[in-house]
mmCIF file of C-alpha atoms in Angstrom:
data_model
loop_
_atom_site.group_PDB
_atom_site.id
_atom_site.type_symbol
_atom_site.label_atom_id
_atom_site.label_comp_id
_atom_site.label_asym_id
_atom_site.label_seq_id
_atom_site.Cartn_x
_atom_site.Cartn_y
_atom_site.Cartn_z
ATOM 1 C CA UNK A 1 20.159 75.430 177.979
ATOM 2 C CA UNK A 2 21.916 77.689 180.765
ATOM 3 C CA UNK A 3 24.164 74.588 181.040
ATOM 4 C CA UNK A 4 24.788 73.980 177.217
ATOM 5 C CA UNK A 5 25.652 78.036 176.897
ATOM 6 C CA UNK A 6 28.106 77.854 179.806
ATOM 7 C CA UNK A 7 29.978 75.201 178.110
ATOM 8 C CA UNK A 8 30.091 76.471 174.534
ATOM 9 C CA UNK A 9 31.094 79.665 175.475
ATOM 10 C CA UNK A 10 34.039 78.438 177.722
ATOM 11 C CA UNK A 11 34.862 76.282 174.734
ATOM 12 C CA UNK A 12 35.135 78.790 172.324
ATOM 13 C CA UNK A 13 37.083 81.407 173.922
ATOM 14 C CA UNK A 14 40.019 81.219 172.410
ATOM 15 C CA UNK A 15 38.608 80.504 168.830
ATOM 16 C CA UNK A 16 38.823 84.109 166.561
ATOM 17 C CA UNK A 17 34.847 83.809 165.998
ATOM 18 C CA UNK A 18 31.884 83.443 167.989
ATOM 19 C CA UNK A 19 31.155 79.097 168.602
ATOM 20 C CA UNK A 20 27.591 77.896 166.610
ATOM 21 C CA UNK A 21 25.237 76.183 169.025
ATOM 22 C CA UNK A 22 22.777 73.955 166.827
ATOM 23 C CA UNK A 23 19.847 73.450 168.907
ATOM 24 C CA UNK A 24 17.245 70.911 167.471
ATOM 25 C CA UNK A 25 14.178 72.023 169.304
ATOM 26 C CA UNK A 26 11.193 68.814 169.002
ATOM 27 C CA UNK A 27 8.207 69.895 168.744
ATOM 28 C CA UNK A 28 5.608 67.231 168.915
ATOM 29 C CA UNK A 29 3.064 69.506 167.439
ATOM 30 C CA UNK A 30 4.453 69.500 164.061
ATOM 31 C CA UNK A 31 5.098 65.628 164.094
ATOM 32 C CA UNK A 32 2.735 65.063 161.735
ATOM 33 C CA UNK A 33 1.500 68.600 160.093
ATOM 34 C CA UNK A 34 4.692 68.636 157.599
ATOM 35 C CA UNK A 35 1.947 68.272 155.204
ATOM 36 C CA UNK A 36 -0.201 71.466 155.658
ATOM 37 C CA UNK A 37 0.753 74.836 154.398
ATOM 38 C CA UNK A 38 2.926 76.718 156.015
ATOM 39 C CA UNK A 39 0.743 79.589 156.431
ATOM 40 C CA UNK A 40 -1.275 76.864 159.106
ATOM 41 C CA UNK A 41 2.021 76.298 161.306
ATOM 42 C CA UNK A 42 3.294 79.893 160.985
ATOM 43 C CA UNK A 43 1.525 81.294 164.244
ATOM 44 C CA UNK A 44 2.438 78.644 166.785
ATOM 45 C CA UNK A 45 5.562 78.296 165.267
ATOM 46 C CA UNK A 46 6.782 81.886 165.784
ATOM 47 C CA UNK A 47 5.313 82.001 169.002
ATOM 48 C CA UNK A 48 7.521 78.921 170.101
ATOM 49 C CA UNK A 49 10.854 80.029 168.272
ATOM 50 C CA UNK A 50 10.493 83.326 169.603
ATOM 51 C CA UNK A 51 10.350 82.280 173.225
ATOM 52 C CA UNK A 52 13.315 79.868 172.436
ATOM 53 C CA UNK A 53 15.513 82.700 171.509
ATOM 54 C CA UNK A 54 13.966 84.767 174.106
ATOM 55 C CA UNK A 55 15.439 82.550 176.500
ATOM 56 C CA UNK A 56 18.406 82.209 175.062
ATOM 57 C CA UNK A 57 18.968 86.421 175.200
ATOM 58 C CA UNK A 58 18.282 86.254 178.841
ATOM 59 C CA UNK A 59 20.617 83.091 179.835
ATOM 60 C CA UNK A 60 23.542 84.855 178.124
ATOM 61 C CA UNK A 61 22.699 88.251 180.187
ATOM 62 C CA UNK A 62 22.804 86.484 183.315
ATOM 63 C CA UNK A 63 25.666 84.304 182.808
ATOM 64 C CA UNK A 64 27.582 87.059 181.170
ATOM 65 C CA UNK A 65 27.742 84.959 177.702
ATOM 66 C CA UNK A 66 28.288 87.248 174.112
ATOM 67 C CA UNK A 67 26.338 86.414 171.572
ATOM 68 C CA UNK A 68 29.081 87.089 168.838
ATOM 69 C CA UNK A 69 32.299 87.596 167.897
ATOM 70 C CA UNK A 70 35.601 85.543 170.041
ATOM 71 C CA UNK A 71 33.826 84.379 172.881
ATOM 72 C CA UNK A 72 30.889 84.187 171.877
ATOM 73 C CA UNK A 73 27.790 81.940 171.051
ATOM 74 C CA UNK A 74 26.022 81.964 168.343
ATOM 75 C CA UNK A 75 22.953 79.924 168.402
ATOM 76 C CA UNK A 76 20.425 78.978 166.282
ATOM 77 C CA UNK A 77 17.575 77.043 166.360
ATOM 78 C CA UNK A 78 16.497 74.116 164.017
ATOM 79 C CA UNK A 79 12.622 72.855 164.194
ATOM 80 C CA UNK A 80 12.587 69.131 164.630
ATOM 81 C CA UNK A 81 9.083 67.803 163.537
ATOM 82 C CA UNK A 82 9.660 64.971 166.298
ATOM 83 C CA UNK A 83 7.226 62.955 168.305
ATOM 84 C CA UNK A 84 7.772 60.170 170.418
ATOM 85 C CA UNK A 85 5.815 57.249 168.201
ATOM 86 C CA UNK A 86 7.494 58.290 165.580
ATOM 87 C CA UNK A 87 8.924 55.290 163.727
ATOM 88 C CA UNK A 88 11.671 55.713 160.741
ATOM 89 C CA UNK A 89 12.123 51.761 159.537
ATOM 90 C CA UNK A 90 11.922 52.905 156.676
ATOM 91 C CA UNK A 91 14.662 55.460 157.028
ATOM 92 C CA UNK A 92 16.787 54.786 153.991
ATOM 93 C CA UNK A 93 13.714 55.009 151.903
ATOM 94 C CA UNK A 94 13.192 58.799 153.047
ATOM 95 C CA UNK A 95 14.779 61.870 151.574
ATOM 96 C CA UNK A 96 16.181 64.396 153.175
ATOM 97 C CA UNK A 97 13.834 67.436 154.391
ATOM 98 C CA UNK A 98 14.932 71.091 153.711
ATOM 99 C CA UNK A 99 14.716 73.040 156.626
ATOM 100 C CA UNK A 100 14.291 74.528 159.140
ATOM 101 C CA UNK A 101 12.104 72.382 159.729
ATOM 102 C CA UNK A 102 13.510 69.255 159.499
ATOM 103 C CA UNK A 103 12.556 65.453 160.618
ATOM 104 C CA UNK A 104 15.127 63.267 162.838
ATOM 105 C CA UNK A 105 16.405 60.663 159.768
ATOM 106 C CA UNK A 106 17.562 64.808 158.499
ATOM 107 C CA UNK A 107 19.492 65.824 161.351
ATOM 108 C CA UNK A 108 20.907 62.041 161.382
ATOM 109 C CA UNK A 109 22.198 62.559 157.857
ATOM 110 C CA UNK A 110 23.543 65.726 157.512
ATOM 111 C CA UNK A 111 26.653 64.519 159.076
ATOM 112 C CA UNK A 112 27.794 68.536 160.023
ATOM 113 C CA UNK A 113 31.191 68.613 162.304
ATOM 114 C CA UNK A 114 29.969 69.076 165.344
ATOM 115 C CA UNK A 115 32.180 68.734 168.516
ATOM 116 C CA UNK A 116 30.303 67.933 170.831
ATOM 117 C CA UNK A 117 26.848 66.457 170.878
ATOM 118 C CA UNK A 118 24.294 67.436 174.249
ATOM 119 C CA UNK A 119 21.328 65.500 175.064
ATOM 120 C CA UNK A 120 19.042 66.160 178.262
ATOM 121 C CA UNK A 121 20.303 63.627 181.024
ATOM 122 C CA UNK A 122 16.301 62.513 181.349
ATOM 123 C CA UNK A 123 14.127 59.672 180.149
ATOM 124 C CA UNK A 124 12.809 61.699 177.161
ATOM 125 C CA UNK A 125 16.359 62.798 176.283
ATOM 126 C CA UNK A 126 17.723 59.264 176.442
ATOM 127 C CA UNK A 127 14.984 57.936 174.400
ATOM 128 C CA UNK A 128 15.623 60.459 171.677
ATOM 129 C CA UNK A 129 19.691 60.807 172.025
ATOM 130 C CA UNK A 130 19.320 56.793 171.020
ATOM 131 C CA UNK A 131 16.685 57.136 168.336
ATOM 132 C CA UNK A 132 19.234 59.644 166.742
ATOM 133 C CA UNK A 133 22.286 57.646 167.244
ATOM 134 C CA UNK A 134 20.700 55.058 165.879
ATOM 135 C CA UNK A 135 19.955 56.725 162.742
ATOM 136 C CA UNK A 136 23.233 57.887 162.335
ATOM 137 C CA UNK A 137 25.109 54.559 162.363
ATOM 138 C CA UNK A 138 22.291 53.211 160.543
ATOM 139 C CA UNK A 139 22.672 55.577 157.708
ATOM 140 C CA UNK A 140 26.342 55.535 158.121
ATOM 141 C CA UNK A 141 26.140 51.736 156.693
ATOM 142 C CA UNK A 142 28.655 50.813 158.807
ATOM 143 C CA UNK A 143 31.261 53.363 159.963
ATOM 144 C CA UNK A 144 31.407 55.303 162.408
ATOM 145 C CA UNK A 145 30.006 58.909 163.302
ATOM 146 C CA UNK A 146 32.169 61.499 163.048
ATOM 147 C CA UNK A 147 33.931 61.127 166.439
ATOM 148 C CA UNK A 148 31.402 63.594 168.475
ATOM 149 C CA UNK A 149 31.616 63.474 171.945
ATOM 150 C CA UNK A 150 28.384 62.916 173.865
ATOM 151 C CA UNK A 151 27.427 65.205 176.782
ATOM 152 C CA UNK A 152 24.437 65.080 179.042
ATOM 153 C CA UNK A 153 22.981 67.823 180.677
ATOM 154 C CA UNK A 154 20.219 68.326 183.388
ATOM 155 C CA UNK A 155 17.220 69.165 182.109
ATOM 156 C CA UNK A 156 15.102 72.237 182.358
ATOM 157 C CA UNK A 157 11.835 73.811 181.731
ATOM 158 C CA UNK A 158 9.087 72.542 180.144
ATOM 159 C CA UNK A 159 7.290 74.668 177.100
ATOM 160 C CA UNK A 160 3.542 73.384 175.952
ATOM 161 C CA UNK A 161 3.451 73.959 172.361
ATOM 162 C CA UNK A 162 0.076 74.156 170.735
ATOM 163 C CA UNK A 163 -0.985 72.356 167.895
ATOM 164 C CA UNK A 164 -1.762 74.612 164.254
ATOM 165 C CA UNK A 165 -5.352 74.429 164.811
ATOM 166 C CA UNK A 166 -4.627 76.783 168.063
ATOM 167 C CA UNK A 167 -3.158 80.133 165.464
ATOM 168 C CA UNK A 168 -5.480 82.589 165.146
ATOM 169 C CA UNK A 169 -3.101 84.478 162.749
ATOM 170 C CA UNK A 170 -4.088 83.588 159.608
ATOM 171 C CA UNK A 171 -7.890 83.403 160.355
ATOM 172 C CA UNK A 172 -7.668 86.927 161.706
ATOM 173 C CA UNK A 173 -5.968 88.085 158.463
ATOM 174 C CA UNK A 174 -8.231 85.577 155.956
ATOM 175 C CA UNK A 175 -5.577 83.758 154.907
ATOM 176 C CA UNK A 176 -6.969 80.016 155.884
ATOM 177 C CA UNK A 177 -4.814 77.927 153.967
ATOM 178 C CA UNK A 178 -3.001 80.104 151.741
ATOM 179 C CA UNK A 179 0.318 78.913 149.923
ATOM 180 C CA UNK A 180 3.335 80.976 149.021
ATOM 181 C CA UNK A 181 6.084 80.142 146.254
ATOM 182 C CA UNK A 182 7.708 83.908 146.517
ATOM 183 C CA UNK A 183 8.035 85.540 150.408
ATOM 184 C CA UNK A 184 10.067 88.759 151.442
ATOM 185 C CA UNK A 185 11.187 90.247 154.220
ATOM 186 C CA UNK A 186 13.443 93.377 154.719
ATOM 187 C CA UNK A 187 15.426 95.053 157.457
ATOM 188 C CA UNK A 188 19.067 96.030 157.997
ATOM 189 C CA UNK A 189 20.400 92.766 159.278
ATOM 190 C CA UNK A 190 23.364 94.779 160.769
ATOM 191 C CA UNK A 191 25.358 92.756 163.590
ATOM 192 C CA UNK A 192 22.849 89.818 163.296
ATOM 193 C CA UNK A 193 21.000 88.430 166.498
ATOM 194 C CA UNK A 194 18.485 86.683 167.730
ATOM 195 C CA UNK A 195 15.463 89.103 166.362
ATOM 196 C CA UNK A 196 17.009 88.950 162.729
ATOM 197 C CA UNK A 197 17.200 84.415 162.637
ATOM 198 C CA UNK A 198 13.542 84.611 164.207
ATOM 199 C CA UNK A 199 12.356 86.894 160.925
ATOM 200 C CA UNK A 200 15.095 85.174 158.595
ATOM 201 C CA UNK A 201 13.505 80.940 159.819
ATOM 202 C CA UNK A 202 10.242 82.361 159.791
ATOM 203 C CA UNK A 203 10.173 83.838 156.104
ATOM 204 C CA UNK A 204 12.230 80.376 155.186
ATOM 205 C CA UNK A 205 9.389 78.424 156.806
ATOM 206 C CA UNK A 206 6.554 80.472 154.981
ATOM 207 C CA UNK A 207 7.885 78.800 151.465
ATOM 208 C CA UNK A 208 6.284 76.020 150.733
ATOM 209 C CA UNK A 209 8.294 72.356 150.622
ATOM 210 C CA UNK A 210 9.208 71.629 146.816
ATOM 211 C CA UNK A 211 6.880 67.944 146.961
ATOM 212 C CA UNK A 212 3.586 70.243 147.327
ATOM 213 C CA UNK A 213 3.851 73.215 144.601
ATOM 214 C CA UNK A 214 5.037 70.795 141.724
ATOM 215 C CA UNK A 215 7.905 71.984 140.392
ATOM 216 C CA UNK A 216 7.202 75.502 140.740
ATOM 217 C CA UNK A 217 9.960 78.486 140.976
ATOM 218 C CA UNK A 218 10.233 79.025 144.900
ATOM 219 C CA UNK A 219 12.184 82.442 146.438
ATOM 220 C CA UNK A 220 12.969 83.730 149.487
ATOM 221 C CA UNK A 221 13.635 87.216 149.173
ATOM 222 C CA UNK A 222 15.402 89.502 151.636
ATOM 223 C CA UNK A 223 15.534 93.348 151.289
ATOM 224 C CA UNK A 224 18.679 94.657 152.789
ATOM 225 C CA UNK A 225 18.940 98.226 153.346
ATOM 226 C CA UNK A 226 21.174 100.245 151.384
ATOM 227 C CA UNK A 227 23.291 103.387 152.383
ATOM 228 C CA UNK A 228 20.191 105.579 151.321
ATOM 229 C CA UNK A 229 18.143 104.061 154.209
ATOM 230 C CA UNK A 230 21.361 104.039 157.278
ATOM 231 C CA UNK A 231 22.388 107.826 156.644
ATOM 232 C CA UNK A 232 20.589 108.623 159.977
ATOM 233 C CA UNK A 233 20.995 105.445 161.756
ATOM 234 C CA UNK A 234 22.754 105.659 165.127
ATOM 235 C CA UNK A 235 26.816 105.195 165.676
ATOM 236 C CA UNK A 236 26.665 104.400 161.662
ATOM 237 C CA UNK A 237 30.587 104.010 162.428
ATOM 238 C CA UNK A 238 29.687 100.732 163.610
ATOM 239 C CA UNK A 239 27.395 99.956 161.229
ATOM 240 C CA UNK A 240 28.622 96.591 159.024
ATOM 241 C CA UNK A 241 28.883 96.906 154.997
ATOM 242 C CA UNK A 242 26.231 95.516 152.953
ATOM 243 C CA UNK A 243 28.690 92.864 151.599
ATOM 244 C CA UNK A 244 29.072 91.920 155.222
ATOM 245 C CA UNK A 245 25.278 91.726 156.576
ATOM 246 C CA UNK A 246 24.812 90.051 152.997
ATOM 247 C CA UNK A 247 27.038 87.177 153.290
ATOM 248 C CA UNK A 248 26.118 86.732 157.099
ATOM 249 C CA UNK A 249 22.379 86.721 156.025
ATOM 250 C CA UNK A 250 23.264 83.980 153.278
ATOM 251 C CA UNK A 251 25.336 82.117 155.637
ATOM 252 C CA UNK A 252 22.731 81.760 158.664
ATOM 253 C CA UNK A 253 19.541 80.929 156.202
ATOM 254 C CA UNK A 254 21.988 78.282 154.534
ATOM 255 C CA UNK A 255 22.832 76.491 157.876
ATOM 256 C CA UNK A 256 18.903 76.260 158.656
ATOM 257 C CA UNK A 257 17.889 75.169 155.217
ATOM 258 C CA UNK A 258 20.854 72.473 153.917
ATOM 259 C CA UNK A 259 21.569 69.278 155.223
ATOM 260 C CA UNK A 260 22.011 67.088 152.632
ATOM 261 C CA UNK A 261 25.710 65.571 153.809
ATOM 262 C CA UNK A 262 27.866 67.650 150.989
ATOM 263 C CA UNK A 263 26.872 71.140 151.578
ATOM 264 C CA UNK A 264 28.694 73.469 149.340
ATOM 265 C CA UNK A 265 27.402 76.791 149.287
ATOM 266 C CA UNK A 266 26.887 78.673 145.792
ATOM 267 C CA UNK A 267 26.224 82.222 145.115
ATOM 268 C CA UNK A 268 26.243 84.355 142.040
ATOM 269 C CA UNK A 269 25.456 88.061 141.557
ATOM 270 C CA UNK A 270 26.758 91.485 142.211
ATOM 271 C CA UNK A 271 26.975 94.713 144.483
ATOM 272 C CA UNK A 272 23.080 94.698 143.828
ATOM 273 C CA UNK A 273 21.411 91.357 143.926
ATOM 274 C CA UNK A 274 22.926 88.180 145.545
ATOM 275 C CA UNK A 275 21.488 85.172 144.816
ATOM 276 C CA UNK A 276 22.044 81.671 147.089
ATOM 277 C CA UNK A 277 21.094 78.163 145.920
ATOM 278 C CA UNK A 278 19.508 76.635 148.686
ATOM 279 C CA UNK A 279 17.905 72.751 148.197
ATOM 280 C CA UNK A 280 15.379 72.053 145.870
ATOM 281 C CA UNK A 281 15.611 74.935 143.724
ATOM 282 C CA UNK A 282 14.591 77.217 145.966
ATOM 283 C CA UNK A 283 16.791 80.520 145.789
ATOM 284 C CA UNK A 284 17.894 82.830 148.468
ATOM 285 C CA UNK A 285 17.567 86.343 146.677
ATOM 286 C CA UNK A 286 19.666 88.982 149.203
ATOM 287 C CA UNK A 287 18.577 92.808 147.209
ATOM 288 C CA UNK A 288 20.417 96.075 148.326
ATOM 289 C CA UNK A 289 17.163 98.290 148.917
ATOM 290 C CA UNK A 290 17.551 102.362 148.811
ATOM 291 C CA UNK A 291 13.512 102.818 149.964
ATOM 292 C CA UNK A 292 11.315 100.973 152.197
ATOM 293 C CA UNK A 293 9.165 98.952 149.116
ATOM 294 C CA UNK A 294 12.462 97.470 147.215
ATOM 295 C CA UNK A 295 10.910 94.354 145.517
ATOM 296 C CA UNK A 296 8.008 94.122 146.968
ATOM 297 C CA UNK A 297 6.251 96.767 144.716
ATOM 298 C CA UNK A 298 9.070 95.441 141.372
ATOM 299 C CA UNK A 299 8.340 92.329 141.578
ATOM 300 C CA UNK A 300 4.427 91.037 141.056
ATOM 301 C CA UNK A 301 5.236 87.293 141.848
ATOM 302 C CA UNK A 302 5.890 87.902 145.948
ATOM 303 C CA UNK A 303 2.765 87.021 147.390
ATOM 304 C CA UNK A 304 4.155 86.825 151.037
ATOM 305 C CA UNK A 305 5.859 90.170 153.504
ATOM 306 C CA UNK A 306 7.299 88.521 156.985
ATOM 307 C CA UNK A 307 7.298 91.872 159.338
ATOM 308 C CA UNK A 308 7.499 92.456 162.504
ATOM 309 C CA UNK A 309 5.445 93.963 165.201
ATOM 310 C CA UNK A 310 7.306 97.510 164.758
ATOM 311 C CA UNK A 311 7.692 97.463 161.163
ATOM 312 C CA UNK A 312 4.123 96.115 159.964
ATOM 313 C CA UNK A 313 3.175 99.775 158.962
ATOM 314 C CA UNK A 314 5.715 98.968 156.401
ATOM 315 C CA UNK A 315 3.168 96.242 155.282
ATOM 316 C CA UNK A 316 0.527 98.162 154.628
ATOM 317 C CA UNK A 317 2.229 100.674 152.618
ATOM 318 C CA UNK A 318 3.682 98.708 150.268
ATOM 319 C CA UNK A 319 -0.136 96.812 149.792
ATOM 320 C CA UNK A 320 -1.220 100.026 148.671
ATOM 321 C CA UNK A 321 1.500 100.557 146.173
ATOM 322 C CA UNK A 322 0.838 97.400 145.219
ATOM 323 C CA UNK A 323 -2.705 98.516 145.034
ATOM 324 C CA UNK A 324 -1.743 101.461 142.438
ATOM 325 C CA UNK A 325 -0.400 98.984 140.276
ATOM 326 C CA UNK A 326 -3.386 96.923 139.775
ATOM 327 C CA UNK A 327 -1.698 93.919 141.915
ATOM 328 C CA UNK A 328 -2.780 91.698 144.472
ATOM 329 C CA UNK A 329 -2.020 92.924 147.910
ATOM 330 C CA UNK A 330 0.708 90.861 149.830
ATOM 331 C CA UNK A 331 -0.432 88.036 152.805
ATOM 332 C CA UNK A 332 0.815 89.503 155.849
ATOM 333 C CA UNK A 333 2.540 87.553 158.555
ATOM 334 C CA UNK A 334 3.712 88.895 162.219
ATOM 335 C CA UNK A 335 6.319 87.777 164.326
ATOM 336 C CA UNK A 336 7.032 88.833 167.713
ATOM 337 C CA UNK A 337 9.454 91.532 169.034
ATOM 338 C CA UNK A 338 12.164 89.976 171.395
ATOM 339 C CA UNK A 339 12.297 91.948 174.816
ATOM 340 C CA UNK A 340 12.283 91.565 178.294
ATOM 341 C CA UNK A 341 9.406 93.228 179.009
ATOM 342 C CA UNK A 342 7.332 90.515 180.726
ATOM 343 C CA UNK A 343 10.350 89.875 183.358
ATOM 344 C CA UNK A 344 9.585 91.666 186.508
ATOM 345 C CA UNK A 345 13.707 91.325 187.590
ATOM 346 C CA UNK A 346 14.497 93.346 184.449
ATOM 347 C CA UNK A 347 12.701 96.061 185.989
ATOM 348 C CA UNK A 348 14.163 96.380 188.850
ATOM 349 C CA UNK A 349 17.660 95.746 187.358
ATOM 350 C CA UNK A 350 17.953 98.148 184.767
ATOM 351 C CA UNK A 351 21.710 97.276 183.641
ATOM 352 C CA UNK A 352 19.944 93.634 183.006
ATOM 353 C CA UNK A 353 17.529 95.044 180.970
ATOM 354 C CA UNK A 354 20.242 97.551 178.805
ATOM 355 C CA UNK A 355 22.571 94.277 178.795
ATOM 356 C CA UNK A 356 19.305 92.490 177.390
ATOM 357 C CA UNK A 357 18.946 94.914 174.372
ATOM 358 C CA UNK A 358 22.666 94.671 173.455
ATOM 359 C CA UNK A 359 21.475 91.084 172.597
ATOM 360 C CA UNK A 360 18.416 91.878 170.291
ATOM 361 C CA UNK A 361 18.942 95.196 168.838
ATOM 362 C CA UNK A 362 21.386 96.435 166.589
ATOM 363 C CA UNK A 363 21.538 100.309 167.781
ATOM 364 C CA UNK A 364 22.827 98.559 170.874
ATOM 365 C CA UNK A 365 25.097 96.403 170.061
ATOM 366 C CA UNK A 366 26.975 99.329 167.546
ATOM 367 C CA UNK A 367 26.501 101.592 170.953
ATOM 368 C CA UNK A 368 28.344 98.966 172.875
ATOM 369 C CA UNK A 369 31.383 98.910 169.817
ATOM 370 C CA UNK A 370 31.498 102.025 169.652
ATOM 371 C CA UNK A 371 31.891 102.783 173.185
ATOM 372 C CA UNK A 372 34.744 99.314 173.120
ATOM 373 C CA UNK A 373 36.577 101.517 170.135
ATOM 374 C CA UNK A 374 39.737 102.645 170.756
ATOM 375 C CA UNK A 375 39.436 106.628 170.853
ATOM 376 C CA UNK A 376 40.835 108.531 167.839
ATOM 377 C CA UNK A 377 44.499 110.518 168.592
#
């Protein structure tokens, strides 16, 4: 991945925005649980995204990589429900999977413009960089892929993912097999990073495919605070407009849910209430929030809040509103909070550590552009 970075970002330096990194992470583990309901998956499946984007923070401190803006990388990280006896045969007879987690005919299909293509340069990669190539020309029915260069890489670390039956999330919190049609999260989303995609593919994930509610109205809903909620946040100079955080939001849960291969974005709404088509119905509902609740206590349908370790007081205040109303209280689901906290060097290097949070929290990062501003005559 260190490798992969390096080359993006030297790539991209001249290019007015930060480069996208698509990395399709396999996980063997969910090779065959596309079936079960999300709420099964949703522990081990943080767990492993988290530590993917974890690692990605810290590679991009060390190699002195920004993760936005000219320059930059941006990556994000697409679950690939891959294991190595999979067999697609029957490939043209499958349909494509809304993401982010996705199967290989998907990620075969979508056809997106890539550049360049990277593959590990071991026996595992090979096998897989050929399954997929495979796919592509045999989807393509006959002409050629869309002139990516392919670039191997040596490979790295290992990570041991553990099956659903090893999260103890959901039986902690009772939730055994619980489905969810209607799931919200909230926060700022100002400058996005890494933290934000983990809550944003995590509360996508939570919704349940289209094929297993029959026909019923799926949401994704994400609270986005208003200028009521930022009038104390720090270096607010800094801070991005809600149009902007909306649209970069919208923009980042589209290129983890869509890969049919004609992917035109549509939105309708207003200064309010945004609303994204995303496949199979399901909507992408963006809401300018002025208190911490927003539509969580408006809205009876949500049955799902995605927090995260600092903000699940959050949760159980809006249960109890919910509680005054008379409504069921909302399933809560954790994810983790990126930091560098288990990494004995950051200790010891304290600028590593500060150069860490510039990646992960957005105080930071407007500290960092404010400080880059050019001072006021």
């Amino acid at each position: 991945m260190s490798k992969v970075s390096g080359l993006v970002n030297a790539s991209s330096r001249a290019a007015s925005r930060a480069a996208v990194l698509e990395i399709a992470l396999p996980c063997p583990a969910l090779g065959g649980q596309l079936g079960l309901p999300r709420s099964r998956i949703f522990g081990p499946t943080q767990t492993l995204l988290a530590g993917v984007y974890r690692l990605i923070c810290i590679i991009c401190v060390k190699e002195g990589i920004l993760t936005d803006g000219p320059g930059g990388v941006d990556a994000r990280v697409l679950l690939l429900a891959h294991s190595a006896n999979q067999s697609y045969e029957d490939v043209r007879r499958l349909s494509v999977s809304q993401g982010p987690m996705i199967d290989l005919p998907t990620l075969a299909l979508c056809r997106r413009p890539w550049v360049t293509v990277y593959s590990l340069g071991s026996e595992a990669g090979e096998v897989l960089l050929g399954e997929f190539l495979a796919l592509v020309e045999r989807q393509s029915e006959g002409s050629t892929r869309s002139g990516w260069a392919i670039e191997r890489v040596p490979g790295g670390i290992g990570v041991c993912v553990p099956g659903p039956e090893a999260s103890s999330t959901d039986k902690d919190q009772g939730q055994g097999a619980a489905t969810h049609v209607t799931v919200a999260v909230g926060g700022t989303f100002d400058h996005l990073h890494a933290g934000h995609k983990l809550l944003l593919t995590m509360t996508l994930l939570l919704v349940e495919p289209a094929f297993k509610v029959g026909g019923q109205r799926r949401r994704m809903i994400v609270g986005i605070s208003g200028d009521r909620l930022l009038k104390n946040k720090r270096f607010a100079e800094q801070l991005e407009s809600w149009s902007t955080r909306q649209t970069s939001v919208a923009e980042f849960v589209w290129s983890i849910s869509e890969f049919s291969p004609s992917r035109d974005i549509r939105s309708d709404g207003d200064s309010l209430t945004v609303t994204t088509f995303l496949p199979d119905e399901l909507t992408l509902e963006c809401v300018c929030i002025q208190d911490p609740f927003g539509p969580t206590v408006t809205d009876e349908a949500v049955s799902a809040l995605v927090v995260s370790q600092e903000t699940r007081s959050g949760g159980k205040s809006i249960n109890a509103k919910r509680k005054e109303r008379g409504w069921n209280e909302l399933a809560i689901y954790e994810v983790d909070v990126l930091d560098a906290q288990e990494d004995a060097e950051w200790e010891q290097e304290r600028g590593l550590k500060k150069e860490f949070e510039s990646k992960i929290s957005s105080t930071e990062i407007r500290r960092q552009k404010s400080e880059q501003a050019p001072a006021r005559a």
